[in-house]
Amino acid sequence: MGTTSSYISLKLAEWQSNLTRTSLTNEDREELTAHLEDMITELTELGLSEEEVWSVAAKRIGSISAIEAEFEKVNPDIPFRKNGLLMIYGAVIMLFLQSLFVVVPAFLFRVYHQQGARAVPSNDNIWPVAFNILTLSLIGIILAFTFKGRSLAKTISKLAFKLNILTAFISAAVVIVSGFFIIQLISLGELDTLHTTAPKFKTLTQIFYFGLIGLIGYFLLIGNNQPIRTLSVFNRKINWKTSLLLGGVACLAIIFSYTYAISYLPLFIGCPLFAALGWMISFSEKKGINLFCAQLPLILFCISELSGRYAHMFGKYYLITLCFLLTGALYQRTRNYLINLLGVSS
Amino acid sequence: MLSKELTAASSVSIILCTLIGGESYGYEIIKKVKDASQGRILYSDGTLYPVLRKLEDKELILSEWRIAENQKRRRYYTITAKGIMQLKQEKLSWEFMNGLLNILWAPLPLTSV
C-alpha cells in the first residue's frame, strides 16, 4: 500500500474509523482491512482512477452494517454484549447524575452542619441558593436531552469509545464514590432546623426523579416500536397503555406539586397537563378507552385518599382536572365545528 | 447470476473446496471462487469472513496469523481432517441433489426457454 494515493488513504482511514465503531474484534477488523488493501492494490494495477478504485473496492467489500450483521449471525453473543454494555453505561450515567444532583449535595449539607454545630453557627442561606442552582441546571439538562437528545447520546457514545479502557475506570470510580456518599447519608432532615433548605432539596429531587420517569417512559415507548417521530403521528397512535402511562406521569406531577405549601398548585400544574393530554388523545382511534385510562391513575389516587383528611379536596381536584381532560379532548372537534359554521355562514 | 439463496447454501462446500489444494487467505479464496465460477458467483467480500469464523468454530478449518510476502500480517486458513470429512458428506449431498434434479426436470425443454 506504499503507492496508495492520498485520496484512497483518506477514504481508507474513514472506512477504518467507521469499522472501529462496530462490534467486530480487532482481528476481524485487521483482516478486513488487509482484504480491502489487497483489492485496492489489484484495482490500482489495472489502471483505474482513484475514485473508481475506491468505488469498486468499497462496493465489493460490502457495507459495514451488512458485514456487522453477518458477524452477529455467527456470534449471537454480540447483540447481548452490546446491550449489556449500554445497560452498564446507562446505570453509571444514572449513578453519576444521582450523585451530582442528590447524594453529594445532601452529604455536603450534612457535613457543613455538623461542622457548624461544633464551631461558628453556619450561614444557612447558601444552601437554598445552591439547591436552586442545581435545580436549574437539572432543568437545563432535561431540556437539552429533550431537544438535542440524539446528538448528545452520539457524543457520549463517541467519548466512551475514545476513552476506551479509561471508561471502565471512570465507571468504577463513579460507582464507588456514589456508594460511599449514599452510605454516609443518614438523617439529613434533622439538620435543617429552620426548614429553609429541605423544600429546595425536595424540588431538586422531585425534578430529578420526575425527569427519570419521563426518560423511562420515552424509552419504553421506543422499545415498543411506538412511532414518536412527530407529535401528530404519536397522537394518532396513542393506545390504552400509552394513555395510562401519560396519565400516570401527569398524576405524579399533581402529587409532587401537592407537597408544596402553595395554594392550588396541583391545579395549576394538573389542569394544563390533563388538558394537553385530552387534546392529544382526541386524535387517537379509541378516544373513550384512552380517556378512561388517562384519568385512571388520578382516580385511583383519589380513592386511596378517601379515608384521609383531604378526601374532600382531592375529590374536587379530580373533578376539575377531569373537566380539563374532557375540554382538551373536545377542543379540536369544537374548533372544527366552529370553523365550519363560520365558514358556511360567511 | 446465481440466486443469493443458492450461493449462501453452497458457500460452506465452496470454501472448503478452495482449501483442499492448500492453505489460503480470504482475498485469495474470493479470487479462486470468482475464477472457478467465471464470475458467476460474486460474494460480497466482507461477508466471507463470518462464514470462515463459523467454519473455524466447527473445527472444519484452522487459521493462523503469519507475515505475508508483502511484509504484512495475514490470516491463513487450512482445512482440517474433520473439514475433509464434512466436504465428502457435502459432495455426496450435492451429487444426490444434482441427480435428483436431473431426473425431475428431464422432460422440460430447457434449451428452448
CSV table of C-alpha atoms in Angstrom, one decimal:
chain,number,residue,atom,x,y,z
A,1,MET,CA,0.0,0.0,0.0
A,2,GLY,CA,3.0,2.2,-0.3
A,3,THR,CA,1.9,3.7,-3.5
A,4,THR,CA,-1.7,4.5,-2.3
A,5,SER,CA,-2.8,8.0,-3.2
A,6,SER,CA,-3.8,10.5,-0.5
A,7,TYR,CA,-7.4,10.2,-1.7
A,8,ILE,CA,-7.6,6.5,-1.2
A,9,SER,CA,-5.6,6.7,2.1
A,10,LEU,CA,-8.2,9.2,3.3
A,11,LYS,CA,-11.1,7.1,2.3
A,12,LEU,CA,-9.5,4.0,3.8
A,13,ALA,CA,-8.9,5.8,7.1
A,14,GLU,CA,-12.5,7.0,7.1
A,15,TRP,CA,-13.7,3.4,6.4
A,16,GLN,CA,-11.5,2.0,9.2
A,17,SER,CA,-12.8,4.6,11.6
A,18,ASN,CA,-16.4,3.5,10.8
A,19,LEU,CA,-15.3,-0.1,11.2
A,20,THR,CA,-13.9,0.6,14.7
A,21,ARG,CA,-17.4,1.7,15.8
A,22,THR,CA,-18.8,-1.8,15.2
A,23,SER,CA,-18.8,-4.8,17.5
A,24,LEU,CA,-16.1,-6.5,15.4
A,25,THR,CA,-13.0,-7.7,17.1
A,26,ASN,CA,-9.5,-6.2,16.4
A,27,GLU,CA,-8.5,-9.3,14.4
A,28,ASP,CA,-11.7,-9.2,12.3
A,29,ARG,CA,-11.0,-5.5,11.6
A,30,GLU,CA,-7.4,-6.2,10.7
A,31,GLU,CA,-8.3,-9.0,8.4
A,32,LEU,CA,-11.0,-7.0,6.6
A,33,THR,CA,-8.6,-4.0,6.2
A,34,ALA,CA,-5.9,-6.3,4.7
A,35,HIS,CA,-8.5,-7.6,2.3
A,36,LEU,CA,-9.5,-4.2,1.2
A,37,GLU,CA,-5.9,-3.1,0.8
A,38,ASP,CA,-5.2,-6.2,-1.4
A,39,MET,CA,-8.2,-5.3,-3.5
A,40,ILE,CA,-7.1,-1.6,-3.8
A,41,THR,CA,-3.6,-2.7,-4.9
A,42,GLU,CA,-5.0,-5.0,-7.6
A,43,LEU,CA,-7.5,-2.4,-8.9
A,44,THR,CA,-4.8,0.3,-9.0
A,45,GLU,CA,-2.6,-2.0,-11.1
A,46,LEU,CA,-5.5,-2.4,-13.6
A,47,GLY,CA,-5.1,1.4,-14.2
A,48,LEU,CA,-8.4,2.6,-12.8
A,49,SER,CA,-8.7,6.1,-11.5
A,50,GLU,CA,-8.6,6.8,-7.7
A,51,GLU,CA,-12.3,7.3,-7.5
A,52,GLU,CA,-13.0,4.2,-9.5
A,53,VAL,CA,-10.7,2.1,-7.4
A,54,TRP,CA,-12.3,3.2,-4.2
A,55,SER,CA,-15.8,3.0,-5.6
A,56,VAL,CA,-15.3,-0.6,-6.8
A,57,ALA,CA,-13.4,-1.7,-3.7
A,58,ALA,CA,-16.0,-0.3,-1.3
A,59,LYS,CA,-18.8,-1.9,-3.3
A,60,ARG,CA,-17.1,-5.3,-3.3
A,61,ILE,CA,-16.3,-5.5,0.4
A,62,GLY,CA,-19.9,-4.6,1.2
A,63,SER,CA,-21.5,-2.1,3.6
A,64,ILE,CA,-20.1,-2.1,7.1
A,65,SER,CA,-23.6,-2.6,8.5
A,66,ALA,CA,-24.1,-5.7,6.3
A,67,ILE,CA,-20.7,-7.1,7.4
A,68,GLU,CA,-21.5,-6.5,11.1
A,69,ALA,CA,-24.9,-8.1,10.7
A,70,GLU,CA,-23.3,-11.2,9.2
A,71,PHE,CA,-20.8,-11.4,12.1
A,72,GLU,CA,-23.7,-11.1,14.5
A,73,LYS,CA,-25.4,-14.1,12.9
A,74,VAL,CA,-22.2,-16.1,13.5
A,75,ASN,CA,-21.8,-14.8,17.0
A,76,PRO,CA,-25.2,-14.3,18.6
A,77,ASP,CA,-23.4,-13.1,21.7
A,78,ILE,CA,-22.6,-9.8,20.1
A,79,PRO,CA,-26.0,-8.1,20.5
A,80,PHE,CA,-26.1,-9.3,24.1
A,81,ARG,CA,-22.7,-7.8,24.8
A,82,LYS,CA,-23.7,-4.5,23.1
A,83,ASN,CA,-26.9,-4.3,25.1
A,84,GLY,CA,-25.1,-5.2,28.3
A,85,LEU,CA,-22.6,-2.5,27.7
A,86,LEU,CA,-25.4,0.0,27.0
A,87,MET,CA,-27.1,-1.1,30.2
A,88,ILE,CA,-23.9,-0.6,32.2
A,89,TYR,CA,-23.2,2.8,30.7
A,90,GLY,CA,-26.8,3.8,31.4
A,91,ALA,CA,-26.5,2.7,35.1
A,92,VAL,CA,-23.2,4.5,35.5
A,93,ILE,CA,-24.6,7.8,34.0
A,94,MET,CA,-27.6,7.4,36.2
A,95,LEU,CA,-25.5,7.0,39.3
A,96,PHE,CA,-23.3,9.9,38.3
A,97,LEU,CA,-26.3,12.2,37.9
A,98,GLN,CA,-27.9,11.0,41.1
A,99,SER,CA,-24.6,11.6,43.0
A,100,LEU,CA,-24.1,15.0,41.4
A,101,PHE,CA,-27.6,16.3,42.0
A,102,VAL,CA,-28.9,14.5,45.0
A,103,VAL,CA,-26.5,12.5,47.1
A,104,VAL,CA,-23.4,14.7,47.2
A,105,PRO,CA,-25.2,18.0,47.8
A,106,ALA,CA,-27.1,16.3,50.6
A,107,PHE,CA,-23.9,14.9,52.0
A,108,LEU,CA,-22.1,18.2,51.9
A,109,PHE,CA,-25.1,19.9,53.6
A,110,ARG,CA,-24.8,17.3,56.4
A,111,VAL,CA,-21.0,17.8,56.8
A,112,TYR,CA,-21.4,21.6,56.7
A,113,HIS,CA,-24.0,21.5,59.5
A,114,GLN,CA,-22.0,19.0,61.6
A,115,GLN,CA,-19.0,21.4,61.5
A,116,GLY,CA,-21.3,24.4,62.1
A,117,ALA,CA,-22.6,22.7,65.3
A,118,ARG,CA,-19.1,22.4,66.7
A,119,ALA,CA,-17.8,25.8,65.7
A,120,VAL,CA,-19.4,29.1,64.5
A,121,PRO,CA,-23.1,29.0,63.7
A,122,SER,CA,-23.4,28.2,60.0
A,123,ASN,CA,-24.9,30.5,57.3
A,124,ASP,CA,-27.9,28.6,56.1
A,125,ASN,CA,-28.7,31.0,53.3
A,126,ILE,CA,-26.3,29.4,50.8
A,127,TRP,CA,-28.0,26.0,50.8
A,128,PRO,CA,-31.4,27.1,49.4
A,129,VAL,CA,-29.4,29.0,46.7
A,130,ALA,CA,-27.2,26.1,46.0
A,131,PHE,CA,-30.2,23.7,45.6
A,132,ASN,CA,-31.9,26.3,43.4
A,133,ILE,CA,-28.9,26.4,41.1
A,134,LEU,CA,-28.7,22.6,41.0
A,135,THR,CA,-32.5,22.5,40.2
A,136,LEU,CA,-32.0,25.0,37.3
A,137,SER,CA,-29.0,23.0,36.0
A,138,LEU,CA,-31.1,19.9,36.1
A,139,ILE,CA,-33.9,21.5,34.2
A,140,GLY,CA,-31.3,22.7,31.7
A,141,ILE,CA,-30.0,19.1,31.3
A,142,ILE,CA,-33.6,17.7,30.9
A,143,LEU,CA,-34.3,20.4,28.2
A,144,ALA,CA,-31.0,19.7,26.5
A,145,PHE,CA,-31.8,16.0,26.3
A,146,THR,CA,-35.4,16.7,25.2
A,147,PHE,CA,-34.3,18.8,22.2
A,148,LYS,CA,-30.8,17.5,21.5
A,149,GLY,CA,-31.0,14.0,22.9
A,150,ARG,CA,-29.9,12.3,19.7
A,151,SER,CA,-26.7,14.3,19.2
A,152,LEU,CA,-25.9,14.3,22.9
A,153,ALA,CA,-26.2,10.5,23.0
A,154,LYS,CA,-24.0,10.3,20.0
A,155,THR,CA,-21.3,12.5,21.6
A,156,ILE,CA,-21.4,10.5,24.8
A,157,SER,CA,-21.1,7.2,23.0
A,158,LYS,CA,-18.1,8.6,20.9
A,159,LEU,CA,-16.5,9.9,24.1
A,160,ALA,CA,-16.9,6.5,25.8
A,161,PHE,CA,-15.4,4.8,22.8
A,162,LYS,CA,-12.4,7.3,22.7
A,163,LEU,CA,-11.7,6.9,26.4
A,164,ASN,CA,-11.9,3.1,25.9
A,165,ILE,CA,-10.5,1.3,29.0
A,166,LEU,CA,-10.5,4.6,30.9
A,167,THR,CA,-14.3,4.5,30.7
A,168,ALA,CA,-14.2,1.3,32.8
A,169,PHE,CA,-12.1,3.1,35.5
A,170,ILE,CA,-14.3,6.1,35.4
A,171,SER,CA,-17.4,3.9,35.8
A,172,ALA,CA,-15.8,2.0,38.7
A,173,ALA,CA,-14.9,5.4,40.3
A,174,VAL,CA,-18.5,6.7,39.9
A,175,VAL,CA,-19.9,3.5,41.5
A,176,ILE,CA,-17.5,3.6,44.4
A,177,VAL,CA,-17.9,7.3,45.1
A,178,SER,CA,-21.7,7.2,44.7
A,179,GLY,CA,-21.9,4.2,47.1
A,180,PHE,CA,-19.7,6.0,49.6
A,181,PHE,CA,-21.9,9.1,49.7
A,182,ILE,CA,-25.1,7.1,49.9
A,183,ILE,CA,-23.8,5.2,52.9
A,184,GLN,CA,-22.9,8.5,54.6
A,185,LEU,CA,-26.4,9.9,54.1
A,186,ILE,CA,-28.3,9.3,57.2
A,187,SER,CA,-30.8,11.5,59.0
A,188,LEU,CA,-30.5,14.6,56.7
A,189,GLY,CA,-33.9,16.0,57.7
A,190,GLU,CA,-32.9,16.6,61.3
A,191,LEU,CA,-30.1,19.1,60.3
A,192,ASP,CA,-32.5,21.6,58.6
A,193,THR,CA,-33.8,23.1,61.8
A,194,LEU,CA,-35.1,26.3,60.1
A,195,HIS,CA,-36.8,24.3,57.3
A,196,THR,CA,-35.4,26.6,54.7
A,197,THR,CA,-33.3,24.1,52.8
A,198,ALA,CA,-35.5,21.0,52.8
A,199,PRO,CA,-38.1,22.4,50.4
A,200,LYS,CA,-35.3,23.4,47.9
A,201,PHE,CA,-33.8,19.9,48.2
A,202,LYS,CA,-37.2,18.4,47.7
A,203,THR,CA,-37.8,20.3,44.5
A,204,LEU,CA,-34.4,19.2,43.2
A,205,THR,CA,-35.0,15.6,44.0
A,206,GLN,CA,-38.6,15.7,42.6
A,207,ILE,CA,-37.4,17.1,39.3
A,208,PHE,CA,-34.6,14.6,39.2
A,209,TYR,CA,-36.9,11.6,39.6
A,210,PHE,CA,-39.7,13.1,37.5
A,211,GLY,CA,-37.2,13.5,34.7
A,212,LEU,CA,-36.1,9.9,35.2
A,213,ILE,CA,-39.7,8.7,35.0
A,214,GLY,CA,-40.1,10.7,31.7
A,215,LEU,CA,-36.9,9.1,30.4
A,216,ILE,CA,-38.1,5.6,31.3
A,217,GLY,CA,-41.5,6.3,29.6
A,218,TYR,CA,-39.8,7.6,26.5
A,219,PHE,CA,-37.5,4.6,26.1
A,220,LEU,CA,-40.4,2.2,26.9
A,221,LEU,CA,-42.3,3.8,24.0
A,222,ILE,CA,-39.3,3.5,21.7
A,223,GLY,CA,-38.8,-0.1,22.9
A,224,ASN,CA,-42.4,-0.9,22.0
A,225,ASN,CA,-41.8,0.5,18.5
A,226,GLN,CA,-44.2,3.4,19.0
A,227,PRO,CA,-43.8,6.0,16.3
A,228,ILE,CA,-42.9,9.1,18.1
A,229,ARG,CA,-41.0,11.0,15.4
A,230,THR,CA,-43.6,13.8,15.4
A,231,LEU,CA,-46.3,14.7,17.9
A,232,SER,CA,-49.2,14.3,15.5
A,233,VAL,CA,-48.1,10.8,14.5
A,234,PHE,CA,-47.6,9.9,18.1
A,235,ASN,CA,-51.1,11.3,19.0
A,236,ARG,CA,-52.8,9.2,16.3
A,237,LYS,CA,-51.1,6.1,17.6
A,238,ILE,CA,-51.9,6.6,21.3
A,239,ASN,CA,-53.4,3.4,22.8
A,240,TRP,CA,-54.7,2.5,26.3
A,241,LYS,CA,-51.2,1.6,27.5
A,242,THR,CA,-49.7,5.0,26.4
A,243,SER,CA,-52.7,6.8,27.9
A,244,LEU,CA,-52.2,5.0,31.2
A,245,LEU,CA,-48.5,5.9,31.2
A,246,LEU,CA,-49.1,9.6,30.3
A,247,GLY,CA,-52.0,9.8,32.8
A,248,GLY,CA,-49.7,8.3,35.4
A,249,VAL,CA,-47.0,10.9,34.7
A,250,ALA,CA,-49.5,13.8,34.9
A,251,CYS,CA,-50.9,12.3,38.1
A,252,LEU,CA,-47.4,12.1,39.6
A,253,ALA,CA,-46.9,15.8,38.7
A,254,ILE,CA,-50.0,16.6,40.7
A,255,ILE,CA,-48.9,14.5,43.7
A,256,PHE,CA,-45.5,16.2,43.7
A,257,SER,CA,-46.9,19.7,43.4
A,258,TYR,CA,-49.2,18.9,46.4
A,259,THR,CA,-46.2,18.6,48.7
A,260,TYR,CA,-45.6,22.4,48.3
A,261,ALA,CA,-47.3,24.9,50.5
A,262,ILE,CA,-48.6,26.9,47.5
A,263,SER,CA,-52.4,27.2,47.3
A,264,TYR,CA,-54.0,25.5,44.2
A,265,LEU,CA,-50.5,24.5,42.8
A,266,PRO,CA,-51.8,21.0,42.0
A,267,LEU,CA,-54.5,22.6,39.9
A,268,PHE,CA,-52.1,25.0,38.2
A,269,ILE,CA,-49.9,22.0,37.3
A,270,GLY,CA,-52.5,19.4,36.7
A,271,CYS,CA,-55.1,21.3,34.7
A,272,PRO,CA,-52.9,22.3,31.7
A,273,LEU,CA,-51.3,18.8,31.7
A,274,PHE,CA,-54.6,17.0,31.6
A,275,ALA,CA,-56.0,19.4,29.0
A,276,ALA,CA,-52.9,18.8,26.8
A,277,LEU,CA,-53.4,15.0,27.4
A,278,GLY,CA,-57.1,15.2,26.4
A,279,TRP,CA,-56.1,17.2,23.3
A,280,MET,CA,-53.5,14.6,22.3
A,281,ILE,CA,-56.0,11.7,22.9
A,282,SER,CA,-58.6,13.4,20.7
A,283,PHE,CA,-56.5,12.4,17.7
A,284,SER,CA,-56.3,8.8,18.7
A,285,GLU,CA,-58.5,6.0,17.4
A,286,LYS,CA,-60.2,4.7,20.6
A,287,LYS,CA,-60.7,8.0,22.4
A,288,GLY,CA,-63.2,6.7,25.0
A,289,ILE,CA,-60.9,4.0,26.3
A,290,ASN,CA,-57.9,6.2,26.1
A,291,LEU,CA,-59.6,9.0,28.1
A,292,PHE,CA,-60.7,6.5,30.7
A,293,CYS,CA,-57.1,5.1,31.0
A,294,ALA,CA,-55.6,8.6,31.2
A,295,GLN,CA,-57.7,9.6,34.3
A,296,LEU,CA,-57.4,6.1,35.9
A,297,PRO,CA,-54.2,6.8,37.9
A,298,LEU,CA,-55.7,10.0,39.3
A,299,ILE,CA,-58.9,8.4,40.3
A,300,LEU,CA,-57.0,5.6,41.9
A,301,PHE,CA,-55.0,8.1,43.9
A,302,CYS,CA,-58.2,9.9,45.0
A,303,ILE,CA,-59.8,6.6,46.1
A,304,SER,CA,-56.6,5.8,48.1
A,305,GLU,CA,-57.1,9.1,49.8
A,306,LEU,CA,-60.8,8.7,50.6
A,307,SER,CA,-60.3,7.9,54.2
A,308,GLY,CA,-57.8,10.7,54.7
A,309,ARG,CA,-58.3,14.3,55.9
A,310,TYR,CA,-58.1,15.8,52.5
A,311,ALA,CA,-60.6,13.4,50.7
A,312,HIS,CA,-62.9,16.3,50.0
A,313,MET,CA,-60.2,18.5,48.5
A,314,PHE,CA,-58.8,15.6,46.4
A,315,GLY,CA,-62.3,14.9,45.1
A,316,LYS,CA,-62.6,18.5,43.9
A,317,TYR,CA,-59.2,18.4,42.3
A,318,TYR,CA,-60.1,15.2,40.5
A,319,LEU,CA,-63.3,16.7,39.1
A,320,ILE,CA,-61.6,19.9,38.0
A,321,THR,CA,-58.8,18.1,36.2
A,322,LEU,CA,-61.3,15.7,34.6
A,323,CYS,CA,-63.1,18.7,33.2
A,324,PHE,CA,-59.8,19.9,31.7
A,325,LEU,CA,-59.1,16.5,30.3
A,326,LEU,CA,-62.5,16.5,28.6
A,327,THR,CA,-62.2,20.1,27.4
A,328,GLY,CA,-58.9,19.2,25.8
A,329,ALA,CA,-60.5,16.2,24.2
A,330,LEU,CA,-63.3,18.2,22.8
A,331,TYR,CA,-61.2,21.2,21.8
A,332,GLN,CA,-60.3,20.1,18.3
A,333,ARG,CA,-63.8,18.9,17.5
A,334,THR,CA,-65.4,22.2,18.8
A,335,ARG,CA,-62.8,24.2,16.9
A,336,ASN,CA,-63.5,22.4,13.6
A,337,TYR,CA,-67.2,22.7,14.2
A,338,LEU,CA,-67.0,26.5,14.7
A,339,ILE,CA,-64.7,26.9,11.7
A,340,ASN,CA,-67.2,25.1,9.6
A,341,LEU,CA,-70.1,27.0,11.0
A,342,LEU,CA,-68.4,30.4,10.5
A,343,GLY,CA,-67.2,29.3,7.1
A,344,VAL,CA,-70.7,28.3,6.0
A,345,SER,CA,-72.4,31.4,7.4
A,346,SER,CA,-69.9,33.8,5.8
B,1,MET,CA,-26.0,-14.7,-11.9
B,2,LEU,CA,-27.0,-17.3,-9.3
B,3,SER,CA,-29.5,-16.6,-6.6
B,4,LYS,CA,-28.4,-15.4,-3.2
B,5,GLU,CA,-30.0,-18.3,-1.5
B,6,LEU,CA,-28.2,-20.9,-3.6
B,7,THR,CA,-24.9,-19.1,-3.2
B,8,ALA,CA,-25.4,-19.0,0.6
B,9,ALA,CA,-26.4,-22.7,0.8
B,10,SER,CA,-23.3,-23.8,-1.2
B,11,SER,CA,-20.9,-21.4,0.5
B,12,VAL,CA,-19.6,-23.9,3.0
B,13,SER,CA,-18.8,-26.5,0.4
B,14,ILE,CA,-17.3,-24.0,-1.9
B,15,ILE,CA,-15.0,-22.5,0.7
B,16,LEU,CA,-13.9,-25.9,1.9
B,17,CYS,CA,-13.1,-26.9,-1.7
B,18,THR,CA,-10.9,-23.9,-2.2
B,19,LEU,CA,-8.8,-25.0,0.8
B,20,ILE,CA,-8.4,-28.6,-0.5
B,21,GLY,CA,-5.4,-27.6,-2.7
B,22,GLY,CA,-3.6,-26.0,0.3
B,23,GLU,CA,-3.8,-23.1,2.7
B,24,SER,CA,-5.2,-19.8,1.6
B,25,TYR,CA,-6.4,-16.4,2.8
B,26,GLY,CA,-9.6,-14.5,2.5
B,27,TYR,CA,-8.8,-12.4,-0.6
B,28,GLU,CA,-7.3,-15.4,-2.4
B,29,ILE,CA,-10.4,-17.6,-1.6
B,30,ILE,CA,-12.7,-15.0,-3.1
B,31,LYS,CA,-10.5,-14.8,-6.2
B,32,LYS,CA,-10.4,-18.6,-6.6
B,33,VAL,CA,-14.2,-18.8,-6.4
B,34,LYS,CA,-14.6,-15.9,-8.9
B,35,ASP,CA,-12.2,-17.5,-11.3
B,36,ALA,CA,-13.6,-21.0,-11.0
B,37,SER,CA,-17.2,-19.8,-11.5
B,38,GLN,CA,-16.1,-17.4,-14.3
B,39,GLY,CA,-17.5,-14.5,-12.4
B,40,ARG,CA,-21.0,-16.0,-11.9
B,41,ILE,CA,-20.6,-16.3,-8.1
B,42,LEU,CA,-19.7,-13.0,-6.5
B,43,TYR,CA,-19.6,-12.9,-2.8
B,44,SER,CA,-19.8,-9.6,-1.0
B,45,ASP,CA,-16.2,-9.9,0.1
B,46,GLY,CA,-16.8,-8.7,3.7
B,47,THR,CA,-19.4,-11.4,4.3
B,48,LEU,CA,-16.9,-14.2,3.6
B,49,TYR,CA,-15.2,-13.8,7.0
B,50,PRO,CA,-18.2,-14.5,9.2
B,51,VAL,CA,-18.5,-17.8,7.2
B,52,LEU,CA,-14.9,-18.6,7.9
B,53,ARG,CA,-15.4,-17.9,11.6
B,54,LYS,CA,-18.3,-20.3,11.6
B,55,LEU,CA,-16.2,-23.0,9.9
B,56,GLU,CA,-13.4,-22.4,12.4
B,57,ASP,CA,-15.9,-22.7,15.3
B,58,LYS,CA,-17.0,-26.1,13.9
B,59,GLU,CA,-13.3,-27.1,13.6
B,60,LEU,CA,-13.6,-27.6,9.9
B,61,ILE,CA,-10.8,-25.2,9.2
B,62,LEU,CA,-7.9,-23.7,11.2
B,63,SER,CA,-6.5,-20.2,11.0
B,64,GLU,CA,-3.0,-18.8,11.7
B,65,TRP,CA,-1.7,-15.3,11.5
B,66,ARG,CA,1.6,-15.0,9.6
B,67,ILE,CA,3.7,-12.4,7.9
B,68,ALA,CA,3.0,-12.5,4.2
B,69,GLU,CA,5.4,-11.8,1.3
B,70,ASN,CA,4.3,-8.1,1.3
B,71,GLN,CA,5.6,-8.0,5.0
B,72,LYS,CA,2.1,-7.6,6.3
B,73,ARG,CA,0.2,-9.8,8.8
B,74,ARG,CA,-2.2,-12.1,7.1
B,75,ARG,CA,-4.5,-14.8,8.3
B,76,TYR,CA,-4.1,-18.1,6.6
B,77,TYR,CA,-6.8,-20.8,6.6
B,78,THR,CA,-6.2,-24.6,6.4
B,79,ILE,CA,-8.8,-27.4,6.1
B,80,THR,CA,-8.8,-29.9,8.9
B,81,ALA,CA,-9.4,-33.7,8.8
B,82,LYS,CA,-12.9,-33.0,10.1
B,83,GLY,CA,-13.3,-30.5,7.3
B,84,ILE,CA,-12.4,-33.0,4.7
B,85,MET,CA,-14.9,-35.5,6.1
B,86,GLN,CA,-17.5,-32.8,6.1
B,87,LEU,CA,-16.6,-31.9,2.5
B,88,LYS,CA,-17.1,-35.6,1.4
B,89,GLN,CA,-20.5,-35.5,3.0
B,90,GLU,CA,-21.4,-32.3,1.3
B,91,LYS,CA,-20.2,-33.7,-2.0
B,92,LEU,CA,-22.5,-36.7,-1.6
B,93,SER,CA,-25.4,-34.4,-0.8
B,94,TRP,CA,-24.8,-32.1,-3.8
B,95,GLU,CA,-24.4,-35.1,-6.1
B,96,PHE,CA,-27.6,-36.5,-4.9
B,97,MET,CA,-29.4,-33.2,-5.4
B,98,ASN,CA,-27.9,-32.9,-8.8
B,99,GLY,CA,-29.0,-36.4,-9.8
B,100,LEU,CA,-32.5,-35.7,-8.4
B,101,LEU,CA,-32.9,-32.5,-10.3
B,102,ASN,CA,-31.7,-34.1,-13.5
B,103,ILE,CA,-34.4,-36.8,-13.1
B,104,LEU,CA,-37.1,-34.3,-12.2
B,105,TRP,CA,-36.5,-31.7,-14.9
B,106,ALA,CA,-35.6,-34.2,-17.7
B,107,PRO,CA,-38.9,-33.7,-19.6
B,108,LEU,CA,-38.6,-29.9,-19.6
B,109,PRO,CA,-37.4,-28.4,-22.9
B,110,LEU,CA,-34.9,-26.1,-21.0
B,111,THR,CA,-32.9,-25.2,-24.1
B,112,SER,CA,-35.9,-23.5,-25.7
B,113,VAL,CA,-36.7,-21.3,-22.7
